[in-house]
């Protein structure tokens, strides 16, 4: 397995946006069912201009996809469709690699921090923009991972709501995260993708319920037949949108305080 | 089945020749992000053409009445109204900005002198009323011409105010604001044929609204899994049937379209029809799902067909046949070999729209390098045209373009590697009755017409 340096090189090599010409020859475009070299663990590229092996191509696609998933530090919410499509691509590659036996699961987490640490890093990177919203610790993560959980202390959640610029302050942690990205690539942590949407379910789900007004034990998508489906969506309507924002704010602060 | 590639022949029925008519927008190379056009839409009569941009502004153009003394200015579009529809907002809960970019504009059918349209950003839909004022009243009793109140003791006689003409003023005012119903980003709005309701769709849910009621909406589709880790598919577009007010369709990121009947149940989680073309196993790759993701779905005006746009093709479906489309048109098949690069630079996630002409005999969609493609369904011919300032002399005919997929490049052909992937035509619109088209090229709006003989 190539080390982090070559993974970086492959990813870096693909990253020039002006380079429209596909790095990988057209005939070898990851088509399944095409005859390909037996994966033998030898990843030497056979001469600089020659076609990289299928495995190398697949690996670089996986690496590129992981980078894409993790670089979602934006001020605006990342595009969900794009994230889902990339995550599905990663899953497909992982499945195929598992079938090939190319997917090496890391040793069981006896050593404690290792793989979990990487899982957490991935989550953190994708949550960076929303991590201010109530530092509810995920219940299944051991509590002694303060480093990975990063700078924002729970107490700052409240202040973040009031300071529009707080999200910018956390950008400073980004360069550190790059190391975490490549750590992840190196160890091939299983399904970092699983962590991607995990947190979106947690606090989001409650906020979701609040914002769309569908609270009160609604049993989920299928259960809303009849009158429940006609439940009013949207917070109770104050006259000005300013009042509405403050109303939501109060509601949210209540939730944060209660949990 | 229509063939691939450009045939150099005009499309749009009866050997149409497309000509440049107008271009709107700044000329300089430096494009301000806020000026990038994000939606284009003709109204029901075609007299009004609305554009929305990333800065949250709406600009409406009106077609000039044909003037006998100037026969060549055959219905030019000039600015009618400009207003700021949406402002940037900040979501304090998530510490994220809510973009003011206008994702979609949909006109309401005209019912009186005023015009109404719906415009939406990622989270909020607004109903705008655009009305004209060309008279004002003079001669009030209680106030004088400056607006100051007159001293009641000085009023000795009563008079009837008189209406006097004034310069035409076009006013846009927000009449309804439909907010707080979408957790995810709104990608579509669609006005119902009952003229009373409309739907809005985000990545995971579709809501049905009544135009008069802003404090509640009905959730009619919800594909959010109980556990978000299981999310593998999102809604990409939705539209109501043009004639049957109980029918709508929504497309997904997996290349499927579901048709739902609102009479069946309040929550339309079970589809009435499911449209999916079986995958061709020989062309399967890791990019198969991404390029099958549908970016736009449009019913034909007749309501009998619908069209879907995925990354490389446009497909026409007969609503009575779910197993496969009746037509498939290749938009830029030469990009199939470049998918890796296009994935790397995110172009593969570009959302191209598509549109029908009035009689449903032709369809149009955009591509890269400011190219757009038109397919004539009757003659099976297609053409590639370019929206550029170079061919922007009045009534200049547009020359068909050809892209050379590889190998030897013929004269006048453009090689795939020379295409500018930053010049994308995502939004196009076709006049509901005439052969007039509007093409948005980044921050410029091009209007083309067929040649008047």
XYZ file of C-alpha atoms in Angstrom:
712
model
C 0.000 0.000 0.000
C 1.389 3.348 -0.867
C 2.121 5.729 1.934
C 0.609 9.091 2.562
C 3.161 10.864 0.384
C 2.139 9.139 -2.810
C -1.519 9.465 -1.929
C -0.975 13.161 -1.567
C 0.919 13.269 -4.813
C -1.835 11.506 -6.668
C -4.438 13.761 -5.199
C -2.290 16.813 -5.809
C -1.722 15.729 -9.346
C -5.406 15.688 -10.008
C -6.124 18.937 -8.366
C -5.110 21.493 -10.954
C -8.397 22.908 -12.170
C -6.933 24.116 -15.452
C -5.914 20.635 -16.357
C -8.970 19.648 -18.264
C -7.286 16.797 -20.021
C -8.052 13.749 -18.034
C -5.043 12.432 -16.207
C -6.214 8.908 -16.736
C -6.429 7.577 -20.264
C -9.914 7.299 -21.552
C -9.815 3.623 -22.172
C -9.195 2.792 -18.558
C -11.944 4.826 -16.989
C -12.775 2.698 -14.001
C -15.107 0.559 -16.036
C -16.083 -2.485 -14.146
C -15.788 -5.733 -15.960
C -12.824 -4.558 -17.925
C -9.852 -6.827 -17.683
C -7.388 -5.372 -15.335
C -4.157 -6.289 -13.767
C -4.360 -8.571 -10.808
C -3.885 -6.518 -7.757
C -0.668 -7.766 -6.384
C 0.166 -5.165 -3.884
C 2.843 -3.746 -6.077
C 1.824 -0.223 -6.775
C 4.792 0.986 -8.749
C 3.662 3.080 -11.594
C 5.216 1.544 -14.634
C 7.068 4.493 -16.038
C 5.908 8.066 -15.735
C 3.736 8.536 -18.832
C 2.249 5.025 -18.843
C -1.254 4.329 -17.562
C -1.523 3.871 -13.811
C -2.938 0.523 -12.777
C -6.624 0.127 -12.161
C -6.025 -0.175 -8.450
C -4.060 3.019 -8.340
C -6.729 4.806 -10.318
C -9.392 3.495 -8.004
C -7.410 4.451 -4.951
C -6.821 7.960 -6.208
C -10.510 8.332 -6.942
C -11.269 7.222 -3.409
C -8.756 9.666 -1.999
C -10.101 12.492 -4.122
C -13.629 11.718 -3.003
C -12.683 11.688 0.648
C -10.974 15.024 0.278
C -14.071 16.401 -1.410
C -16.254 15.190 1.395
C -14.063 16.602 4.066
C -13.405 19.996 2.576
C -16.833 21.287 3.350
C -15.762 24.346 5.266
C -18.010 26.954 3.857
C -20.027 29.773 5.255
C -22.988 28.427 3.402
C -24.405 25.005 4.051
C -22.788 22.455 1.745
C -24.815 21.108 -1.116
C -26.541 17.968 0.144
C -26.990 16.417 -3.284
C -23.296 16.714 -4.035
C -22.349 15.251 -0.650
C -24.700 12.328 -1.099
C -23.401 11.549 -4.582
C -19.788 11.666 -3.458
C -20.568 9.538 -0.411
C -22.275 6.963 -2.622
C -19.230 6.903 -4.870
C -16.972 6.297 -1.899
C -19.234 3.482 -0.757
C -19.124 1.855 -4.170
C -15.361 1.979 -4.255
C -15.108 0.588 -0.770
C -17.475 -2.244 -1.625
C -15.465 -3.178 -4.654
C -12.231 -2.964 -2.747
C -13.683 -5.183 -0.063
C -14.670 -7.750 -2.662
C -11.207 -7.603 -4.155
C -9.672 -8.041 -0.786
C -7.942 -4.738 -1.317
C -9.699 -3.160 1.591
C -7.656 -3.636 4.704
C -9.596 -2.966 7.802
C -7.487 -1.463 10.537
C -6.842 -3.584 13.630
C -9.720 -3.624 16.103
C -9.580 -0.556 18.291
C -7.845 -2.209 21.195
C -5.347 0.572 21.247
C -8.144 2.974 21.986
C -7.668 6.241 20.276
C -6.535 5.194 16.814
C -9.411 4.581 14.411
C -11.982 6.395 16.505
C -9.752 9.393 16.409
C -9.845 9.360 12.629
C -13.572 8.823 12.555
C -13.971 11.792 14.758
C -11.679 13.913 12.615
C -13.788 13.264 9.581
C -16.925 14.190 11.420
C -15.379 17.305 12.790
C -14.297 18.531 9.402
C -17.738 18.183 8.024
C -19.368 19.620 11.050
C -17.027 22.549 11.357
C -19.582 25.044 10.301
C -22.307 23.702 12.551
C -20.300 22.638 15.546
C -21.242 25.787 17.397
C -24.795 24.685 17.716
C -24.831 23.122 21.121
C -21.903 20.970 21.983
C -23.883 17.846 22.619
C -21.263 15.148 22.913
C -22.124 12.144 20.808
C -22.964 9.527 23.382
C -20.840 6.749 21.937
C -17.574 8.631 21.753
C -15.222 8.285 24.680
C -14.899 11.502 26.528
C -11.123 11.649 26.475
C -10.824 12.923 22.929
C -10.671 16.607 23.613
C -8.007 17.308 21.041
C -9.955 15.879 18.179
C -13.102 17.634 19.193
C -11.220 20.797 18.630
C -11.307 24.316 19.861
C -14.917 25.260 20.399
C -15.656 24.751 24.057
C -19.242 23.991 24.992
C -19.589 27.335 26.647
C -18.896 29.108 23.437
C -21.972 27.701 21.775
C -24.099 30.385 23.290
C -21.737 33.169 22.370
C -21.521 31.849 18.847
C -25.192 32.423 18.325
C -24.764 36.078 19.074
C -21.569 36.663 17.197
C -21.874 36.367 13.491
C -18.139 36.261 13.068
C -17.562 33.326 15.334
C -17.703 30.887 12.459
C -14.785 32.685 10.897
C -12.786 32.272 14.041
C -12.856 28.534 13.621
C -11.335 28.712 10.207
C -8.025 28.845 11.982
C -8.328 25.176 12.745
C -8.483 24.298 9.076
C -4.764 23.831 8.342
C -4.562 21.457 11.246
C -7.414 19.496 9.716
C -5.448 18.803 6.546
C -3.133 16.649 8.592
C -6.145 14.862 9.896
C -7.388 14.297 6.365
C -4.221 12.587 5.290
C -4.032 10.639 8.492
C -7.417 9.284 7.540
C -6.278 8.462 4.043
C -3.302 6.617 5.352
C -5.133 4.425 7.758
C -8.096 3.747 5.473
C -10.499 4.117 8.306
C -13.569 2.068 7.516
C -16.521 4.021 6.270
C -15.664 7.547 7.257
C -18.724 8.208 5.251
C -20.914 6.829 7.966
C -19.948 9.689 10.156
C -20.800 12.179 7.490
C -24.511 12.321 7.951
C -24.605 10.961 11.458
C -24.575 14.276 13.136
C -26.959 15.732 10.663
C -29.465 13.379 12.171
C -28.862 14.343 15.782
C -29.287 17.980 16.565
C -30.723 18.606 13.142
C -33.609 16.290 13.703
C -34.790 18.205 16.703
C -34.227 21.539 15.106
C -35.937 20.229 12.075
C -38.957 19.376 14.151
C -38.911 22.788 15.735
C -38.568 24.689 12.534
C -41.210 22.840 10.652
C -43.554 22.769 13.590
C -44.100 19.065 13.354
C -43.445 18.308 16.984
C -45.356 16.089 19.294
C -44.445 12.507 18.680
C -44.899 12.355 15.000
C -43.884 8.837 14.177
C -41.723 9.584 11.176
C -42.254 9.868 7.466
C -44.765 7.147 7.017
C -46.824 7.898 10.037
C -48.157 11.206 9.117
C -51.314 10.211 7.360
C -54.509 11.977 7.918
C -54.674 15.070 9.957
C -51.151 14.847 11.271
C -49.766 15.454 7.841
C -51.744 18.630 7.767
C -50.091 19.909 10.916
C -48.997 23.469 10.502
C -45.491 23.854 9.253
C -43.539 26.814 10.446
C -43.283 28.512 13.769
C -46.246 30.449 15.086
C -46.331 33.550 12.984
C -45.327 36.768 14.593
C -45.903 39.726 12.386
C -42.368 40.780 11.621
C -39.645 38.392 10.485
C -37.406 39.950 13.109
C -39.727 38.813 15.825
C -39.788 35.396 14.245
C -36.018 35.111 14.420
C -36.026 36.022 18.066
C -38.848 33.619 18.723
C -36.861 30.802 17.132
C -33.815 31.881 19.058
C -35.651 31.628 22.348
C -36.914 28.242 21.407
C -33.488 27.010 20.464
C -31.818 28.391 23.549
C -34.426 26.529 25.538
C -33.480 23.309 23.827
C -29.773 23.887 24.317
C -30.252 24.685 27.960
C -32.423 21.658 28.557
C -29.922 19.270 27.035
C -33.869 7.580 -31.194
C -32.124 10.768 -32.067
C -28.464 10.455 -32.859
C -25.521 11.981 -31.127
C -23.454 14.941 -32.162
C -24.280 18.051 -34.105
C -25.697 17.734 -37.547
C -25.117 21.329 -38.489
C -28.752 21.625 -39.517
C -31.120 24.128 -38.002
C -33.626 22.755 -35.562
C -36.953 23.938 -34.350
C -39.077 22.851 -37.264
C -39.134 23.882 -40.897
C -35.442 24.672 -41.199
C -35.376 27.558 -38.784
C -32.453 29.890 -38.815
C -31.654 31.358 -35.431
C -30.424 34.941 -35.240
C -29.049 37.148 -32.587
C -31.549 39.628 -31.228
C -30.305 41.184 -28.001
C -27.848 40.757 -25.177
C -28.279 42.190 -21.684
C -25.624 42.576 -19.057
C -22.149 43.928 -18.503
C -19.451 43.440 -21.082
C -16.335 43.361 -18.937
C -14.359 40.228 -18.325
C -14.567 40.658 -14.577
C -17.842 39.116 -13.624
C -19.269 40.127 -10.276
C -20.570 37.050 -8.483
C -23.824 38.794 -7.653
C -24.582 39.402 -11.331
C -24.531 35.747 -12.302
C -27.980 34.854 -13.612
C -29.468 31.927 -11.761
C -32.906 31.571 -13.342
C -34.779 32.664 -16.477
C -38.514 32.399 -17.101
C -41.048 33.703 -19.612
C -44.549 34.415 -18.358
C -47.620 32.702 -19.837
C -48.005 35.165 -22.703
C -44.311 35.581 -23.356
C -44.576 39.335 -23.067
C -42.586 39.335 -19.870
C -39.227 37.699 -19.262
C -37.888 37.462 -15.722
C -34.348 36.747 -14.575
C -33.037 36.176 -11.079
C -29.416 36.460 -10.055
C -27.054 35.430 -7.301
C -27.386 38.820 -5.674
C -31.063 38.190 -4.988
C -32.310 40.617 -7.620
C -35.083 40.070 -10.117
C -35.072 41.887 -13.443
C -38.173 41.757 -15.620
C -38.056 42.587 -19.305
C -41.115 43.469 -21.342
C -41.566 42.900 -25.015
C -42.198 46.047 -26.969
C -45.324 46.202 -29.038
C -44.564 45.707 -32.667
C -44.235 49.073 -34.237
C -45.187 49.546 -37.855
C -42.687 52.347 -38.266
C -39.854 50.149 -36.996
C -40.561 46.754 -38.445
C -37.120 45.391 -37.662
C -37.335 45.835 -33.933
C -39.650 42.910 -33.825
C -40.659 42.843 -30.231
C -37.497 43.774 -28.397
C -37.292 43.112 -24.699
C -36.532 46.102 -22.513
C -36.252 46.484 -18.789
C -39.655 46.752 -17.190
C -38.911 46.382 -13.496
C -35.967 45.637 -11.219
C -36.232 44.817 -7.567
C -34.385 43.149 -4.737
C -36.305 39.989 -4.022
C -34.203 38.306 -1.364
C -31.525 39.536 0.995
C -28.715 37.492 2.493
C -29.632 36.099 5.866
C -27.756 34.477 8.681
C -28.995 31.329 10.330
C -27.939 31.751 13.930
C -28.685 28.161 14.814
C -26.223 26.684 12.384
C -23.886 29.659 12.071
C -24.370 29.548 8.365
C -25.301 32.107 5.798
C -28.470 31.720 3.797
C -27.709 32.768 0.257
C -29.869 35.363 -1.406
C -29.423 33.671 -4.763
C -32.726 33.273 -6.596
C -33.044 29.592 -7.373
C -36.302 29.724 -9.318
C -38.916 32.148 -10.581
C -42.360 30.990 -11.626
C -45.052 33.256 -13.003
C -48.684 33.004 -12.022
C -51.288 33.155 -14.806
C -52.462 36.694 -15.212
C -55.871 37.386 -13.747
C -56.029 41.176 -13.716
C -53.926 44.149 -14.685
C -51.147 43.241 -12.281
C -48.566 40.492 -12.759
C -47.633 38.017 -10.069
C -44.587 35.828 -9.741
C -43.085 33.518 -7.157
C -39.378 33.785 -6.493
C -37.408 31.607 -4.119
C -33.975 31.309 -2.580
C -32.785 28.309 -0.554
C -35.274 28.805 2.248
C -37.981 31.371 1.553
C -40.526 31.791 -1.237
C -42.023 35.188 -1.966
C -45.039 36.205 -4.000
C -44.418 39.498 -5.788
C -46.997 41.748 -7.344
C -45.834 43.873 -10.226
C -48.248 46.641 -11.095
C -48.254 49.736 -13.211
C -49.214 53.142 -12.143
C -49.715 55.785 -14.793
C -52.197 58.102 -13.116
C -52.277 59.995 -9.894
C -55.011 61.839 -8.119
C -54.851 65.561 -7.623
C -57.092 67.932 -5.760
C -57.599 66.265 -2.426
C -59.679 68.106 0.108
C -57.844 67.266 3.278
C -54.292 67.686 2.110
C -52.599 69.970 -0.347
C -50.302 69.025 -3.206
C -47.287 68.642 -0.946
C -49.111 66.168 1.187
C -49.387 68.432 4.162
C -52.665 68.399 5.959
C -54.822 71.381 5.319
C -56.180 73.331 8.214
C -59.829 72.234 8.460
C -61.023 75.740 9.163
C -59.635 76.868 5.825
C -61.624 74.396 3.820
C -64.567 76.311 2.511
C -65.540 74.247 -0.464
C -65.393 70.617 -1.507
C -63.984 69.382 -4.743
C -63.725 66.028 -6.411
C -60.127 64.853 -6.928
C -59.145 64.454 -10.560
C -57.003 61.686 -12.017
C -54.095 63.029 -14.019
C -51.649 61.075 -16.144
C -48.105 60.617 -14.920
C -44.998 58.875 -16.177
C -45.400 55.137 -16.045
C -44.162 53.687 -12.817
C -43.793 49.967 -12.333
C -43.946 48.885 -8.745
C -43.032 45.552 -7.273
C -44.324 44.718 -3.843
C -44.067 41.518 -1.834
C -47.554 40.237 -1.165
C -46.804 36.963 0.596
C -43.774 35.496 2.258
C -43.715 31.723 2.662
C -40.986 30.973 5.148
C -39.804 28.429 7.683
C -41.058 25.357 5.906
C -37.827 24.009 4.492
C -34.935 22.623 6.467
C -32.980 21.834 3.319
C -32.319 23.857 0.195
C -35.283 24.604 -2.056
C -34.564 23.464 -5.611
C -37.992 23.800 -7.276
C -41.278 25.631 -7.171
C -44.224 24.876 -9.409
C -47.580 26.610 -9.774
C -50.621 24.364 -9.964
C -53.157 24.404 -12.767
C -55.837 25.267 -10.217
C -54.118 28.663 -9.839
C -54.593 28.422 -6.105
C -51.824 26.183 -4.912
C -48.184 25.584 -5.645
C -45.486 23.210 -4.508
C -41.971 23.789 -3.238
C -39.349 21.055 -3.089
C -36.087 20.812 -1.192
C -33.542 17.989 -1.036
C -35.721 15.750 1.095
C -39.248 17.135 1.219
C -41.985 18.592 -0.917
C -44.592 20.966 0.460
C -47.899 22.102 -0.988
C -48.980 25.667 -0.325
C -52.070 27.732 -0.845
C -51.169 31.073 -2.357
C -53.248 32.927 0.214
C -51.915 31.139 3.274
C -48.388 31.676 4.501
C -48.405 30.221 7.973
C -48.856 26.631 7.006
C -48.137 24.213 4.220
C -48.873 20.549 3.664
C -45.964 18.166 3.485
C -46.711 15.798 0.622
C -43.400 14.022 0.163
C -40.804 13.220 2.788
C -37.880 10.995 1.905
C -35.783 11.826 4.904
C -34.659 8.563 6.518
C -35.117 8.174 10.251
C -31.382 7.700 10.466
C -29.567 10.242 8.348
C -26.645 7.872 7.979
C -28.854 5.875 5.636
C -29.351 8.795 3.271
C -28.406 7.805 -0.254
C -30.864 9.664 -2.436
C -32.180 13.230 -2.604
C -34.901 15.061 -4.501
C -33.456 17.123 -7.324
C -36.502 18.669 -9.031
C -40.294 18.633 -8.896
C -43.121 19.886 -11.056
C -46.910 19.852 -11.062
C -48.750 18.518 -14.083
C -49.850 21.349 -16.400
C -53.429 20.114 -16.643
C -54.173 17.671 -13.839
C -54.022 19.528 -10.575
C -53.619 16.358 -8.522
C -50.532 15.028 -10.304
C -46.899 15.946 -9.836
C -43.507 14.392 -10.472
C -40.206 14.547 -8.654
C -36.784 13.451 -9.805
C -33.940 12.057 -7.747
C -30.177 11.937 -7.618
C -30.348 8.275 -8.631
C -31.849 9.058 -12.019
C -35.415 8.098 -11.223
C -38.680 10.007 -11.544
C -41.721 9.337 -9.410
C -45.175 10.471 -10.424
C -47.589 10.953 -7.557
C -51.316 11.438 -7.316
C -52.389 13.629 -4.419
C -55.805 12.013 -4.354
C -54.296 8.750 -3.193
C -53.175 9.930 0.221
C -52.161 13.018 2.134
C -48.523 11.985 2.222
C -47.470 10.827 -1.223
C -44.720 8.470 -0.157
C -45.972 5.780 -2.481
C -45.638 6.737 -6.067
C -48.239 6.045 -8.699
C -45.601 5.630 -11.402
C -41.884 5.053 -11.296
C -39.757 6.017 -14.287
C -36.289 4.559 -14.546
C -34.238 3.427 -17.481
C -32.368 0.209 -16.801
C -28.652 0.751 -16.656
C -26.446 -0.336 -19.505
C -24.019 -2.719 -17.804
C -21.333 -2.199 -20.421
C -20.941 1.459 -19.624
C -21.010 1.140 -15.880
C -18.330 3.039 -13.968
C -17.900 4.681 -10.617
C -19.387 7.795 -12.158
C -22.543 6.109 -13.410
C -24.718 7.238 -10.570
C -23.454 10.802 -10.582
C -24.099 11.291 -14.263
C -27.490 9.680 -14.013
C -28.605 12.201 -11.394
C -31.456 14.217 -12.892
C -30.944 17.966 -12.745
C -34.274 19.058 -14.239
C -37.681 17.618 -15.060
C -40.286 19.381 -17.218
C -43.707 18.357 -18.413
C -44.548 19.060 -22.031
C -47.214 21.695 -22.556
C -49.616 18.980 -23.618
C -49.068 17.113 -20.382
C -48.518 13.899 -22.241
C -44.739 13.781 -22.035
C -42.059 14.811 -19.640
C -38.395 15.540 -20.193
C -35.492 14.810 -17.847
C -31.963 16.204 -18.012
C -29.054 14.255 -16.617
C -25.401 15.136 -17.017
C -24.844 13.902 -20.559
C -28.294 13.585 -22.091
C -31.904 14.717 -22.306
C -34.629 12.088 -22.272
C -38.250 12.384 -23.283
C -40.677 10.070 -21.494
C -44.212 9.119 -22.362
C -46.146 9.273 -19.091
C -47.789 6.000 -20.029
C -44.515 4.118 -20.245
C -42.339 3.806 -17.182
C -39.792 1.305 -18.389
C -37.732 3.548 -20.627
C -37.788 6.945 -22.343
C -39.219 7.300 -25.815
C -36.338 9.544 -26.894
C -32.777 10.047 -25.733
C -30.728 12.975 -27.025
C -27.002 13.183 -26.365
C -25.991 16.645 -25.304
C -22.212 16.320 -25.054
C -21.281 12.665 -25.205
C -17.663 13.665 -25.870
C -17.413 14.461 -22.166
C -17.845 10.835 -21.152
C -14.144 10.251 -21.416
C -13.398 13.275 -19.269
C -15.549 12.374 -16.309
C -12.609 12.008 -13.972
C -11.438 15.566 -14.561
C -14.971 16.863 -14.489
C -15.477 15.124 -11.170
C -12.296 16.595 -9.806
C -13.258 20.158 -10.719
C -16.871 19.605 -9.644
C -18.307 20.265 -13.105
C -20.010 16.913 -12.957
C -22.364 18.374 -10.353
C -23.518 21.238 -12.589
C -27.278 21.357 -12.828
C -28.395 21.984 -16.382
C -32.007 22.838 -17.104
C -34.029 22.025 -20.186
C -37.135 23.417 -21.851
C -39.796 22.696 -24.453
C -40.946 24.965 -27.240
C -44.604 25.961 -27.445
C -45.828 23.136 -29.690
C -43.589 20.563 -27.868
C -41.857 19.818 -31.144
C -38.398 20.894 -30.014
C -36.356 20.895 -26.843
C -33.363 22.928 -25.728
C -30.678 22.607 -23.104
C -27.301 24.134 -22.306
C -23.720 22.888 -22.308
C -20.220 24.268 -21.749
C -18.236 26.881 -23.636
C -21.448 28.901 -23.852
C -22.864 26.300 -26.192
C -26.487 25.285 -26.140
C -28.221 22.494 -27.986
C -31.589 22.227 -29.663
C -33.256 19.006 -30.751
C -36.128 18.838 -33.203
C -38.267 15.874 -32.252
C -39.938 15.605 -35.631
C -37.016 15.891 -38.021
C -34.623 14.242 -35.548
C -32.097 16.935 -36.298
C -30.099 18.773 -33.693
C -27.862 21.797 -33.637
C -25.238 23.325 -31.390
C -25.196 27.100 -31.134
C -23.087 29.523 -29.159
C -24.034 32.543 -27.084
C -21.165 34.922 -27.555
C -20.581 38.608 -28.069
C -18.711 37.853 -31.248
C -21.814 36.841 -33.104
C -23.858 39.635 -31.646
C -24.567 41.888 -34.579
C -28.287 42.587 -34.916
C -30.078 39.828 -36.790
C -26.821 38.008 -37.410
C -27.454 34.361 -38.070
C -25.960 31.947 -35.622
C -23.514 29.547 -37.087
C -23.780 25.949 -35.935
C -20.819 24.783 -33.869
C -19.141 21.428 -33.800
C -17.049 19.812 -31.151
C -14.406 17.393 -32.229
C -14.358 14.482 -29.812
C -10.773 13.602 -30.451
C -8.257 12.820 -33.086
C -8.071 15.037 -36.096
C -9.748 18.353 -35.739
C -11.472 19.651 -38.828
C -11.642 23.296 -39.718
C -14.176 25.215 -37.645
C -14.365 22.465 -35.094
C -13.418 22.931 -31.494
C -11.532 20.266 -29.639
C -12.827 19.027 -26.315
C -9.725 20.204 -24.534
C -10.277 23.778 -25.675
C -13.738 23.997 -24.176
C -14.131 26.548 -21.443
C -15.823 24.781 -18.565
C -16.366 28.022 -16.712
C -18.736 29.208 -19.401
C -21.747 27.093 -18.648
C -25.251 27.600 -19.914
C -27.409 26.202 -17.160
C -30.579 28.256 -17.695
C -32.541 28.657 -20.904
C -36.144 29.535 -21.655
C -38.355 29.295 -24.739
C -41.178 31.704 -25.481
C -44.511 29.893 -24.986
C -45.708 30.627 -28.506
C -43.030 32.197 -30.717
C -39.559 31.134 -31.744
C -37.828 33.398 -29.288
C -35.368 31.994 -26.784
C -33.566 33.436 -23.781
C -30.175 31.999 -22.867
C -28.326 32.931 -19.680
C -24.553 32.894 -20.080
C -23.080 33.663 -16.663
C -23.943 37.339 -16.237
C -25.305 37.987 -19.705
C -28.761 37.276 -21.055
C -28.936 36.531 -24.765
C -32.153 36.671 -26.726
C -32.341 34.912 -30.069
C -35.160 34.807 -32.601
C -35.851 33.003 -35.794
C -35.113 34.904 -38.937
C -37.947 37.057 -40.108
C -38.251 36.601 -43.797
